[in-house]
Short mmCIF file of C-alpha atoms in Angstrom, two decimals:
data_model
loop_
_atom_site.label_atom_id
_atom_site.label_comp_id
_atom_site.label_asym_id
_atom_site.label_seq_id
_atom_site.Cartn_x
_atom_site.Cartn_y
_atom_site.Cartn_z
CA MET T 82 101.15 -22.85 80.20
CA PHE T 83 101.06 -19.77 82.44
CA HIS T 84 104.27 -20.78 84.21
CA LEU T 85 105.99 -21.34 80.87
CA LEU T 86 105.10 -17.84 79.67
CA GLN T 87 106.04 -16.37 83.01
CA ARG T 88 109.49 -17.93 82.77
CA HIS T 89 110.12 -16.51 79.28
CA ILE T 90 108.56 -13.07 79.79
CA GLN T 91 110.84 -11.31 82.26
CA PRO T 92 110.91 -7.67 83.32
CA ALA T 93 113.08 -5.34 81.31
CA GLY T 94 116.71 -5.43 82.34
CA HIS T 95 116.44 -8.80 84.13
CA ARG T 96 117.08 -11.16 81.25
CA SER T 97 119.60 -13.85 82.15
CA ARG T 98 122.45 -14.78 79.90
CA LYS T 99 121.27 -18.38 80.09
CA THR T 100 118.10 -17.52 78.19
CA ARG T 101 119.85 -16.50 74.96
CA LEU T 102 118.89 -18.74 72.05
CA VAL T 103 122.30 -18.67 70.35
CA THR T 104 125.49 -18.66 72.39
CA LYS T 105 128.50 -16.53 71.50
CA ASP T 106 130.17 -19.52 69.81
CA GLY T 107 127.09 -20.29 67.70
CA HIS T 108 125.45 -23.18 69.57
CA CYS T 109 121.65 -23.16 69.88
CA ASN T 110 120.31 -23.25 73.43
CA ILE T 111 117.13 -25.22 72.82
CA GLU T 112 115.71 -28.59 73.81
CA PHE T 113 112.83 -30.71 72.51
CA GLY T 114 110.27 -32.22 74.84
CA ASN T 115 107.26 -34.53 74.64
CA ILE T 116 108.41 -36.17 71.41
CA GLU T 117 106.49 -39.31 70.58
CA TYR T 118 108.42 -42.51 71.15
CA SER T 119 107.80 -43.64 67.58
CA ASN T 120 109.66 -40.58 66.26
CA HIS T 121 112.88 -41.85 67.82
CA PHE T 122 113.05 -44.51 65.12
CA ALA T 123 113.58 -41.72 62.59
CA TYR T 124 117.07 -41.27 64.05
CA LEU T 125 117.78 -44.93 63.37
CA MET T 126 116.56 -44.62 59.79
CA ASP T 127 118.93 -41.67 59.29
CA PHE T 128 121.74 -43.53 61.07
CA TRP T 129 124.56 -41.92 59.06
CA THR T 130 123.65 -38.39 60.15
CA THR T 131 123.16 -39.65 63.69
CA PHE T 132 126.64 -41.15 63.85
CA VAL T 133 128.25 -38.08 62.27
CA GLU T 134 126.56 -35.66 64.68
CA ILE T 135 127.18 -37.54 67.94
CA ARG T 136 130.03 -36.50 70.21
CA TRP T 137 133.57 -37.75 69.75
CA ARG T 138 133.46 -39.76 72.99
CA PHE T 139 130.58 -41.82 71.62
CA VAL T 140 132.30 -42.22 68.26
CA LEU T 141 135.40 -43.63 69.97
CA LEU T 142 133.22 -45.88 72.11
CA LEU T 143 131.42 -47.11 68.98
CA PHE T 144 134.78 -47.63 67.25
CA VAL T 145 136.12 -49.84 70.06
CA ALA T 146 132.84 -51.68 70.62
CA SER T 147 132.28 -52.51 66.94
CA PHE T 148 135.69 -54.10 66.43
CA THR T 149 135.95 -55.80 69.82
CA GLY T 150 132.36 -57.03 69.63
CA SER T 151 132.80 -58.50 66.16
CA TRP T 152 136.03 -60.27 67.19
CA PHE T 153 134.33 -61.79 70.23
CA ILE T 154 131.17 -62.87 68.40
CA PHE T 155 133.15 -64.64 65.69
CA SER T 156 135.45 -66.18 68.31
CA LEU T 157 132.39 -67.89 69.79
CA LEU T 158 131.57 -69.31 66.36
CA TRP T 159 135.14 -70.55 65.90
CA TYR T 160 135.02 -72.05 69.39
CA TRP T 161 131.73 -73.78 68.57
CA ILE T 162 133.20 -75.26 65.36
CA ALA T 163 136.31 -76.48 67.21
CA LYS T 164 134.20 -78.00 69.97
CA SER T 165 131.85 -79.70 67.51
CA ASN T 166 134.83 -81.19 65.69
CA GLY T 167 136.54 -82.32 68.92
CA ASP T 168 139.52 -80.01 68.56
CA LEU T 169 139.48 -78.61 72.11
CA THR T 170 141.89 -79.63 74.83
CA GLY T 171 140.53 -82.46 76.95
CA GLN T 172 138.34 -83.95 74.24
CA ASN T 173 138.99 -87.56 73.23
CA ARG T 174 140.87 -87.52 69.94
CA THR T 175 142.31 -90.40 67.95
CA ASP T 176 145.48 -90.46 65.92
CA GLU T 177 143.45 -90.14 62.71
CA HIS T 178 141.61 -87.00 63.98
CA VAL T 179 141.62 -84.12 61.47
CA ARG T 180 141.34 -80.60 62.86
CA CYS T 181 139.22 -77.87 61.28
CA VAL T 182 141.56 -75.12 62.55
CA ASP T 183 145.08 -75.75 63.74
CA ASN T 184 146.03 -74.61 67.26
CA VAL T 185 142.50 -73.55 68.27
CA ASN T 186 141.98 -75.57 71.42
CA GLY T 187 140.13 -73.10 73.70
CA LEU T 188 138.14 -69.83 73.88
CA THR T 189 141.27 -67.70 74.22
CA THR T 190 142.92 -69.16 71.14
CA ALA T 191 139.60 -68.89 69.28
CA PHE T 192 139.48 -65.16 70.10
CA LEU T 193 143.05 -64.69 68.93
CA TYR T 194 142.30 -66.50 65.68
CA SER T 195 139.22 -64.32 65.14
CA LEU T 196 141.27 -61.15 65.69
CA GLU T 197 144.06 -62.34 63.39
CA THR T 198 141.59 -63.26 60.66
CA GLN T 199 139.60 -59.99 60.69
CA THR T 200 142.66 -57.74 60.91
CA THR T 201 144.57 -59.86 58.33
CA ILE T 202 147.53 -60.26 60.68
CA GLY T 203 148.09 -64.00 60.07
CA TYR T 204 150.93 -64.98 62.41
CA GLY T 205 150.91 -68.49 60.93
CA GLY T 206 150.41 -70.36 64.21
CA ARG T 207 146.66 -70.80 63.63
CA ALA T 208 145.20 -71.52 60.21
CA LEU T 209 142.41 -73.42 58.44
CA THR T 210 143.08 -76.99 57.41
CA GLY T 211 140.51 -76.93 54.61
CA HIS T 212 138.83 -80.15 55.75
CA CYS T 213 135.68 -78.46 57.13
CA ALA T 214 133.28 -76.67 54.78
CA GLY T 215 131.82 -74.56 57.63
CA THR T 216 135.16 -72.92 58.38
CA VAL T 217 135.53 -71.80 54.77
CA ALA T 218 132.09 -70.16 54.80
CA LEU T 219 132.70 -68.55 58.20
CA ILE T 220 136.03 -66.98 57.23
CA ILE T 221 134.40 -65.47 54.12
CA VAL T 222 131.58 -63.95 56.19
CA GLN T 223 133.95 -62.58 58.81
CA SER T 224 136.23 -61.02 56.19
CA LEU T 225 133.32 -59.26 54.48
CA ILE T 226 131.89 -57.95 57.75
CA GLY T 227 135.35 -56.77 58.82
CA VAL T 228 135.76 -54.80 55.59
CA PHE T 229 132.32 -53.22 56.09
CA ILE T 230 133.13 -52.17 59.66
CA ASN T 231 136.47 -50.68 58.54
CA CYS T 232 134.84 -48.64 55.77
CA PHE T 233 131.98 -47.42 57.94
CA MET T 234 134.09 -46.34 60.90
CA CYS T 235 136.72 -44.67 58.70
CA GLY T 236 133.91 -42.80 56.89
CA VAL T 237 132.43 -41.58 60.18
CA VAL T 238 135.79 -40.35 61.45
CA LEU T 239 136.64 -38.58 58.18
CA ALA T 240 133.16 -37.02 57.98
CA LYS T 241 133.43 -35.62 61.51
CA ILE T 242 136.91 -34.25 60.86
CA SER T 243 135.77 -32.50 57.67
CA LEU T 244 132.53 -31.04 59.06
CA PRO T 245 131.93 -27.45 57.86
CA LYS T 246 131.39 -26.29 61.44
CA ASN T 247 135.08 -26.93 62.09
CA ARG T 248 135.90 -24.38 59.36
CA ALA T 249 133.44 -21.99 61.00
CA LYS T 250 135.55 -22.01 64.18
CA THR T 251 138.21 -19.99 62.33
CA VAL T 252 135.71 -17.16 61.72
CA THR T 253 135.18 -14.89 64.71
CA PHE T 254 132.91 -11.98 65.59
CA SER T 255 133.64 -9.06 67.88
CA ASP T 256 132.63 -9.55 71.51
CA LYS T 257 130.47 -6.43 71.45
CA ALA T 258 128.52 -4.34 68.95
CA VAL T 259 128.63 -0.54 68.81
CA ILE T 260 126.25 2.21 67.72
CA CYS T 261 127.70 5.38 66.23
CA LEU T 262 127.43 7.71 63.25
CA LYS T 263 128.56 6.38 59.88
CA LYS T 264 128.24 8.48 56.73
CA GLY T 265 125.83 10.81 58.51
CA SER T 266 123.48 8.02 59.68
CA LEU T 267 123.22 6.26 63.00
CA CYS T 268 124.37 2.66 62.50
CA LEU T 269 124.86 -0.56 64.43
CA LEU T 270 128.37 -1.92 63.77
CA ILE T 271 129.78 -5.45 64.20
CA ARG T 272 133.19 -6.80 63.28
CA VAL T 273 133.91 -10.20 61.75
CA ALA T 274 137.27 -11.72 60.84
CA ASN T 275 138.49 -14.74 58.91
CA LEU T 276 141.47 -16.23 60.78
CA ARG T 277 142.63 -18.23 57.74
CA LYS T 278 144.18 -16.84 54.59
CA THR T 279 141.92 -19.04 52.44
CA LEU T 280 138.75 -17.22 51.43
CA LEU T 281 135.09 -17.92 52.07
CA ILE T 282 133.64 -17.71 48.56
CA GLY T 283 130.23 -16.11 48.05
CA SER T 284 129.96 -14.86 51.63
CA GLN T 285 126.58 -13.45 52.68
CA ILE T 286 125.58 -11.73 55.90
CA TYR T 287 122.22 -11.19 57.54
CA GLY T 288 120.70 -10.96 61.00
CA LYS T 289 117.61 -11.89 62.98
CA LEU T 290 116.18 -9.94 65.89
CA LEU T 291 114.54 -12.28 68.42
CA ARG T 292 112.13 -10.81 70.94
CA THR T 293 108.87 -11.51 72.74
CA THR T 294 105.93 -9.64 71.22
CA SER T 295 102.18 -9.49 71.67
CA THR T 296 99.63 -9.46 68.87
CA PRO T 297 96.56 -7.15 68.86
CA ASP T 298 94.51 -10.22 69.83
CA GLY T 299 96.50 -10.62 73.03
CA GLU T 300 98.55 -13.59 71.87
CA THR T 301 102.14 -13.69 73.16
CA ILE T 302 104.74 -14.74 70.58
CA ILE T 303 107.99 -15.96 72.10
CA LEU T 304 111.08 -15.58 69.92
CA ASP T 305 109.40 -13.50 67.25
CA GLN T 306 111.90 -13.05 64.39
CA VAL T 307 112.53 -9.79 62.53
CA ASP T 308 114.96 -9.50 59.60
CA ILE T 309 117.98 -7.25 60.07
CA ASP T 310 119.94 -6.19 56.99
CA PHE T 311 123.70 -5.92 57.39
CA MET T 312 126.12 -4.65 54.78
CA VAL T 313 129.61 -3.37 54.29
CA ASP T 314 130.81 -0.51 52.14
CA VAL T 315 130.96 -2.81 49.09
CA GLY T 316 127.50 -4.35 49.55
CA LYS T 317 126.18 -7.35 51.42
CA ASP T 318 126.68 -10.30 49.02
CA ASN T 319 129.80 -11.92 47.53
CA LEU T 320 132.16 -10.24 49.96
CA PHE T 321 135.93 -10.23 49.47
CA PHE T 322 136.51 -11.73 52.89
CA VAL T 323 140.30 -11.63 53.03
CA CYS T 324 140.62 -9.25 55.98
CA PRO T 325 138.37 -8.27 58.92
CA LEU T 326 135.18 -6.52 57.86
CA THR T 327 132.95 -4.11 59.72
CA LEU T 328 129.29 -4.88 59.19
CA TYR T 329 126.78 -2.11 59.74
CA HIS T 330 123.02 -1.81 59.92
CA VAL T 331 121.51 1.60 59.19
CA ILE T 332 119.01 2.55 61.89
CA ASN T 333 116.23 4.29 59.97
CA ARG T 334 112.45 4.33 60.14
CA SER T 335 112.20 0.75 58.83
CA SER T 336 114.66 -0.55 61.43
CA PRO T 337 113.35 -2.25 64.60
CA PHE T 338 115.94 -0.18 66.55
CA TYR T 339 114.37 3.13 65.48
CA GLU T 340 112.70 3.80 68.85
CA LEU T 341 115.81 3.04 70.90
CA SER T 342 117.93 5.59 72.70
CA ALA T 343 121.11 5.54 74.74
CA ASP T 344 119.09 5.35 77.99
CA SER T 345 116.52 2.75 76.95
CA LEU T 346 118.91 0.31 75.22
CA PRO T 347 120.25 -1.44 78.37
CA HIS T 348 116.71 -2.11 79.58
CA GLN T 349 115.49 -3.81 76.40
CA ASP T 350 114.78 -7.54 76.12
CA PHE T 351 115.88 -8.87 72.73
CA GLU T 352 118.62 -10.93 71.11
CA LEU T 353 120.37 -10.04 67.86
CA VAL T 354 121.60 -13.12 65.99
CA VAL T 355 124.08 -12.50 63.15
CA PHE T 356 124.75 -15.08 60.43
CA LEU T 357 127.57 -15.33 57.90
CA GLU T 358 127.41 -17.99 55.20
CA GLY T 359 129.99 -18.94 52.60
CA THR T 360 131.81 -21.75 50.82
CA ALA T 361 135.27 -22.78 51.97
CA GLU T 362 137.81 -22.30 49.20
CA SER T 363 139.93 -25.34 50.16
CA THR T 364 137.14 -27.92 50.70
CA SER T 365 134.23 -26.44 48.65
CA SER T 366 131.92 -27.13 51.60
CA ALA T 367 129.28 -24.63 52.67
CA CYS T 368 129.47 -23.39 56.24
CA GLN T 369 127.55 -21.01 58.46
CA VAL T 370 128.93 -18.92 61.31
CA ARG T 371 126.63 -17.31 63.84
CA THR T 372 126.75 -15.40 67.08
CA SER T 373 124.36 -13.31 69.17
CA TYR T 374 124.27 -10.01 71.04
CA ILE T 375 122.02 -8.98 73.89
CA PRO T 376 121.38 -5.31 74.81
CA GLN T 377 124.10 -5.36 77.48
CA GLU T 378 126.63 -6.25 74.75
CA ILE T 379 125.77 -3.24 72.53
CA GLN T 380 127.66 -0.02 73.28
CA TRP T 381 125.94 3.25 72.36
CA GLY T 382 128.30 6.05 71.39
CA TYR T 383 131.37 3.94 70.67
CA SER T 384 133.36 3.12 67.53
CA PHE T 385 135.81 0.32 66.79
CA LEU T 386 139.52 1.04 66.77
CA PRO T 387 141.35 0.62 63.43
CA ILE T 388 143.20 -2.69 63.08
CA ILE T 389 144.61 -2.65 59.51
CA SER T 390 147.90 -0.92 58.77
CA HIS T 391 150.85 -0.98 56.35
CA THR T 392 154.18 -2.55 57.25
CA LYS T 393 157.60 -1.33 56.12
CA THR T 394 157.81 -4.28 53.73
CA GLY T 395 154.63 -3.20 51.94
CA LYS T 396 152.30 -5.82 53.43
CA TYR T 397 148.97 -5.28 55.15
CA ARG T 398 149.02 -6.07 58.86
CA VAL T 399 145.96 -6.91 60.98
CA ASP T 400 146.29 -6.19 64.70
CA PHE T 401 143.83 -8.50 66.40
CA SER T 402 144.57 -6.98 69.81
CA ASN T 403 142.21 -4.14 68.84
CA PHE T 404 139.65 -6.38 67.16
CA SER T 405 136.95 -5.94 69.83
CA LYS T 406 138.22 -2.71 71.38
CA SER T 407 136.19 0.48 70.99
CA VAL T 408 136.55 4.15 71.80
CA ARG T 409 133.91 6.68 72.78
CA VAL T 410 132.83 9.04 69.99
CA THR T 411 130.31 11.85 69.67
CA THR T 412 126.94 10.23 68.96
CA PRO T 413 123.35 11.52 69.08
CA HIS T 414 121.27 10.42 72.04
CA CYS T 415 118.65 8.76 69.83
CA VAL T 416 117.77 8.24 66.20
CA ARG T 417 115.28 11.10 66.19
CA CYS T 418 117.98 13.40 67.55
CA SER T 419 120.27 12.34 64.73
CA GLN T 420 117.61 13.06 62.13
CA ALA T 421 116.79 16.40 63.77
CA ASP T 422 120.43 17.45 63.58
CA LEU T 423 120.59 16.36 59.96
CA ASP T 424 117.42 18.29 59.11
CA HIS T 425 118.80 21.35 60.90
CA ARG T 426 122.03 21.21 58.89
CA ASN T 427 120.11 20.77 55.64
CA HIS T 428 117.86 23.72 56.58
CA ASN T 429 120.90 25.94 57.23
CA ILE T 430 122.43 24.94 53.90
CA HIS T 431 119.14 25.72 52.13
CA ASP T 432 118.91 29.14 53.84
CA ASN T 433 122.48 29.99 52.81
CA GLU T 434 121.69 29.11 49.20
CA ASN T 435 118.59 31.32 49.25
CA HIS T 436 120.59 34.17 50.78
CA ARG T 437 123.20 33.97 48.04
CA MET T 438 120.47 33.92 45.40
CA ARG T 439 118.90 37.10 46.83
CA ASP T 440 122.26 38.91 46.75
CA LYS T 441 122.52 38.47 42.97
CA VAL T 442 121.75 41.47 40.70
CA GLY T 443 119.81 40.92 37.49
CA ILE T 444 118.10 37.90 36.05
CA ASP T 445 119.85 34.76 34.92
CA ASN T 446 119.05 33.85 31.32
CA LEU T 447 119.64 30.08 31.17
CA GLY T 448 119.28 30.11 27.36
CA PHE T 449 122.01 32.69 26.83
CA GLN T 450 125.17 31.46 25.13
CA VAL T 451 128.42 33.33 24.49
CA VAL T 452 129.44 33.19 20.83
CA GLU T 453 132.91 34.31 19.76
CA ILE T 454 132.88 36.40 16.52
CA HIS T 455 136.06 36.74 14.48
CA GLU T 456 136.53 40.04 12.54
CA SER T 457 137.13 39.72 8.79
CA THR T 458 140.51 40.98 7.46
CA SER T 459 139.27 41.65 3.92
CA VAL T 460 138.51 45.24 2.81
CA THR T 461 136.00 46.13 0.05
CA LYS T 462 137.52 48.45 -2.56
CA MET T 463 135.44 51.10 -4.33
#
């Protein structure tokens, strides 16, 4: 147990890229050990999910093995029927001998007949004679099993092609995150773009900060998760995800990044995992896109370059060459420095207001109203 903790708890600034939980392309770097042997049968009970989630090389191997294996197994049955009836070459046959299957006189021809039957090719050289009841039953069984194999394998292939994670590959995040001022507050910014013109309906964004912490009782918690709220200028739910968006997290007192500074950030040991969920407009399937950032991938004092512009034809153009590029901007050294500057500006504004109030002469009567009086044109005669 001590060696396990020692491997996960590394000195600040020495975290390896191999230890990140979520890779840049969204795969989880985790393995399961010491699972009871009986639990492996649960994968067989949920065989459909197992077949859909296995790699393509195993799906192709299963595809070839299922068809070839079924053809060979039924060819042995056809060979056994032909041998039992004396239809094979070299067996003593009389002139009155009636075959069960025409032109099946060996294992090779039995395999060809099995293939032709299950794939409904029917060249016409080999066919049932109808004089053996066993052949009729066997061709019915083989036809039904062949249809089942066709449906199952086609379903697996179609399910793997239409997996939501394939749609998620057309959603990309910026390679790095930046920290700069936004609307007077220090914020952590990340860019995300949808590479297709079809929308992700009901998109939602959120993040998780993963780090190793210790409880007051001395217990070490590996991969402790802390919620990180991300938003854009229009909110954080039901985004209009038609063009690249810049997500930002306000670093305030409730943020886990509140104690960070430009000097201490590269030496931290945490992983920021960002999630984006939505429903594909074309397939109505829900998908999730995720990526992660380590402290070495967060730039303090930088801002993203603009990527959206107008064309001469009146269209909006997105320049993806600047998608992950950033430029250095004036940024406070830490969050406390940012708040101190803001408090100082507010204090100066308050002093200027008080100075202007002291320069006024007289007392303001807030209840005073100006009433316009019109003179009467009539004259009273004596």
